[in-house]
Amino acid sequence: LDTGQGGRKGVTLRAGTIIFPVELEDVKRWTDSLLWIRKNQLWQLVDWRTGRVAYDRVRSFQPLFQSEDEICVLVKRDGGEGVFSSVQGELIPPTFSEVMYLGDEFVPFYLAAKNVYEAGLVVVAYFDRNGKRVRRQAYDDAEIEQLVCDED
């Protein structure tokens, strides 16, 4: 990892081969071959060996869980939130208002909610470790209010 003027970063191999010039806002190693790179206030997931972009246009990301074989992150794009896996790729498309991780390292499980303001609805979907939707349900505003109040 190289650092230039103004805190810009780049990536150079030990042999001196420049992978990314010193023009990036940030670089984070994710797996053996994938790097999160930030340029123009957006993150991209890039295979440093090939230069192939695996995922892009990400405003922010944060870890959800990590096992020996897999890392999953919550990604935020302009369209909403979703989940990306180091092994399976996009598990949940980033179109939801909110995504919550309900599982543990052995049984990953997700709840994703989408607000449909014009209709006064919240659509809730549950996803398993492979991103397969296992249940969905729509609630109107009154039902959501009751659910939220019951939890408090």
Tab-separated table of C-alpha atoms in Angstrom:
chain	number	residue	atom	x	y	z
A	1	LEU	CA	0.000	0.000	0.000
A	2	ASP	CA	1.438	3.338	-1.056
A	3	THR	CA	0.422	6.717	0.331
A	4	GLY	CA	0.772	9.922	-1.662
A	5	GLN	CA	-0.049	13.593	-1.214
A	6	GLY	CA	-3.282	14.440	0.547
A	7	GLY	CA	-3.560	10.933	1.990
A	8	ARG	CA	-4.315	9.355	-1.398
A	9	LYS	CA	-3.468	5.666	-1.636
A	10	GLY	CA	-2.348	3.187	-4.227
A	11	VAL	CA	-1.289	-0.461	-4.424
A	12	THR	CA	2.093	-1.696	-5.636
A	13	LEU	CA	3.378	-5.273	-5.560
A	14	ARG	CA	6.702	-6.025	-3.880
A	15	ALA	CA	8.202	-6.526	-7.337
A	16	GLY	CA	7.344	-2.895	-8.103
A	17	THR	CA	4.340	-3.538	-10.349
A	18	ILE	CA	1.753	-0.797	-9.853
A	19	ILE	CA	-1.712	-2.319	-9.445
A	20	PHE	CA	-3.526	0.937	-8.610
A	21	PRO	CA	-1.832	4.329	-8.901
A	22	VAL	CA	-1.774	6.661	-5.898
A	23	GLU	CA	-5.175	8.243	-6.607
A	24	LEU	CA	-7.487	6.309	-4.291
A	25	GLU	CA	-9.203	7.708	-1.203
A	26	ASP	CA	-8.930	4.410	0.674
A	27	VAL	CA	-8.015	0.736	0.206
A	28	LYS	CA	-9.093	-2.195	2.383
A	29	ARG	CA	-8.044	-5.803	1.864
A	30	TRP	CA	-11.039	-8.127	1.912
A	31	THR	CA	-9.857	-11.548	0.752
A	32	ASP	CA	-6.670	-12.959	-0.769
A	33	SER	CA	-7.589	-11.555	-4.161
A	34	LEU	CA	-10.211	-8.859	-3.496
A	35	LEU	CA	-9.701	-5.280	-2.362
A	36	TRP	CA	-12.277	-2.650	-1.467
A	37	ILE	CA	-11.059	0.558	-3.121
A	38	ARG	CA	-12.609	3.995	-2.673
A	39	LYS	CA	-12.469	6.598	-5.398
A	40	ASN	CA	-14.742	9.618	-5.925
A	41	GLN	CA	-16.526	8.791	-2.646
A	42	LEU	CA	-17.665	5.375	-3.920
A	43	TRP	CA	-16.335	1.918	-3.064
A	44	GLN	CA	-15.586	-0.836	-5.560
A	45	LEU	CA	-14.674	-4.427	-4.869
A	46	VAL	CA	-11.822	-5.253	-7.248
A	47	ASP	CA	-9.793	-8.379	-7.971
A	48	TRP	CA	-6.273	-6.932	-7.784
A	49	ARG	CA	-4.856	-9.748	-9.922
A	50	THR	CA	-7.091	-9.143	-12.936
A	51	GLY	CA	-8.434	-5.630	-12.351
A	52	ARG	CA	-11.981	-7.008	-12.709
A	53	VAL	CA	-14.601	-5.079	-10.729
A	54	ALA	CA	-16.698	-7.571	-8.765
A	55	TYR	CA	-19.068	-4.991	-7.247
A	56	ASP	CA	-19.310	-1.230	-7.560
A	57	ARG	CA	-21.212	1.998	-6.758
A	58	VAL	CA	-21.154	1.252	-3.027
A	59	ARG	CA	-21.606	4.269	-0.732
A	60	SER	CA	-20.553	2.342	2.375
A	61	PHE	CA	-20.187	-1.179	3.714
A	62	GLN	CA	-19.884	-2.795	7.114
A	63	PRO	CA	-19.165	-6.361	8.224
A	64	LEU	CA	-22.126	-8.518	9.216
A	65	PHE	CA	-20.352	-11.778	9.965
A	66	GLN	CA	-17.230	-13.723	9.190
A	67	SER	CA	-16.648	-17.466	9.255
A	68	GLU	CA	-13.582	-19.476	8.242
A	69	ASP	CA	-14.844	-19.657	4.654
A	70	GLU	CA	-16.928	-16.527	4.113
A	71	ILE	CA	-17.258	-12.835	4.895
A	72	CYS	CA	-20.580	-11.033	4.462
A	73	VAL	CA	-21.029	-7.272	4.459
A	74	LEU	CA	-23.989	-4.932	4.514
A	75	VAL	CA	-23.673	-2.686	1.453
A	76	LYS	CA	-25.365	0.665	0.947
A	77	ARG	CA	-25.972	2.005	-2.524
A	78	ASP	CA	-28.165	4.875	-3.664
A	79	GLY	CA	-31.034	2.398	-4.120
A	80	GLY	CA	-30.872	1.002	-0.578
A	81	GLU	CA	-29.211	-1.696	1.488
A	82	GLY	CA	-28.239	-5.262	0.584
A	83	VAL	CA	-25.784	-8.056	1.455
A	84	PHE	CA	-22.654	-9.144	-0.421
A	85	SER	CA	-20.750	-12.380	0.272
A	86	SER	CA	-17.059	-13.038	-0.417
A	87	VAL	CA	-18.038	-16.506	-1.676
A	88	GLN	CA	-21.480	-16.171	-3.284
A	89	GLY	CA	-21.504	-12.554	-4.452
A	90	GLU	CA	-24.689	-10.556	-4.044
A	91	LEU	CA	-27.009	-12.367	-1.626
A	92	ILE	CA	-29.609	-9.638	-1.179
A	93	PRO	CA	-29.929	-6.885	-3.783
A	94	PRO	CA	-29.336	-3.370	-2.407
A	95	THR	CA	-32.927	-2.227	-2.874
A	96	PHE	CA	-34.197	-2.497	0.702
A	97	SER	CA	-34.799	0.334	3.184
A	98	GLU	CA	-33.147	-1.698	5.932
A	99	VAL	CA	-31.405	-5.063	6.278
A	100	MET	CA	-30.800	-6.738	9.642
A	101	TYR	CA	-28.638	-9.733	10.403
A	102	LEU	CA	-30.547	-12.144	12.641
A	103	GLY	CA	-28.330	-15.205	12.517
A	104	ASP	CA	-25.038	-16.286	13.969
A	105	GLU	CA	-21.820	-17.581	12.401
A	106	PHE	CA	-23.331	-21.051	11.962
A	107	VAL	CA	-26.764	-20.119	10.640
A	108	PRO	CA	-26.738	-16.769	8.821
A	109	PHE	CA	-30.238	-15.316	8.430
A	110	TYR	CA	-31.417	-11.889	7.277
A	111	LEU	CA	-34.500	-9.705	7.581
A	112	ALA	CA	-34.934	-7.084	4.867
A	113	ALA	CA	-37.626	-4.396	4.968
A	114	LYS	CA	-38.791	-2.100	2.212
A	115	ASN	CA	-40.957	0.919	2.914
A	116	VAL	CA	-43.641	1.633	0.345
A	117	TYR	CA	-44.611	5.070	1.620
A	118	GLU	CA	-47.189	5.796	-1.060
A	119	ALA	CA	-49.164	2.695	-0.102
A	120	GLY	CA	-48.617	2.949	3.655
A	121	LEU	CA	-46.920	-0.475	3.675
A	122	VAL	CA	-43.736	-2.104	4.853
A	123	VAL	CA	-42.782	-5.295	3.031
A	124	VAL	CA	-40.627	-7.638	5.111
A	125	ALA	CA	-38.656	-10.519	3.612
A	126	TYR	CA	-36.478	-13.144	5.300
A	127	PHE	CA	-33.454	-14.604	3.514
A	128	ASP	CA	-31.326	-17.656	4.299
A	129	ARG	CA	-27.525	-17.952	4.071
A	130	ASN	CA	-27.696	-18.388	0.289
A	131	GLY	CA	-29.862	-15.323	-0.315
A	132	LYS	CA	-32.973	-17.441	-0.921
A	133	ARG	CA	-36.147	-15.706	0.220
A	134	VAL	CA	-37.855	-18.014	2.699
A	135	ARG	CA	-40.751	-15.780	3.778
A	136	ARG	CA	-42.310	-12.434	2.949
A	137	GLN	CA	-45.117	-10.403	4.407
A	138	ALA	CA	-46.579	-6.916	4.030
A	139	TYR	CA	-47.677	-4.828	7.005
A	140	ASP	CA	-49.662	-1.607	6.939
A	141	ASP	CA	-48.611	1.378	9.059
A	142	ALA	CA	-50.897	0.457	11.971
A	143	GLU	CA	-49.552	-3.113	12.135
A	144	ILE	CA	-45.941	-1.914	12.068
A	145	GLU	CA	-46.702	0.615	14.814
A	146	GLN	CA	-48.145	-2.216	16.929
A	147	LEU	CA	-45.136	-4.491	16.282
A	148	VAL	CA	-42.628	-1.762	17.159
A	149	CYS	CA	-44.544	-0.764	20.311
A	150	ASP	CA	-44.821	-4.407	21.451
A	151	GLU	CA	-41.014	-4.803	21.233
A	152	ASP	CA	-40.370	-1.803	23.498
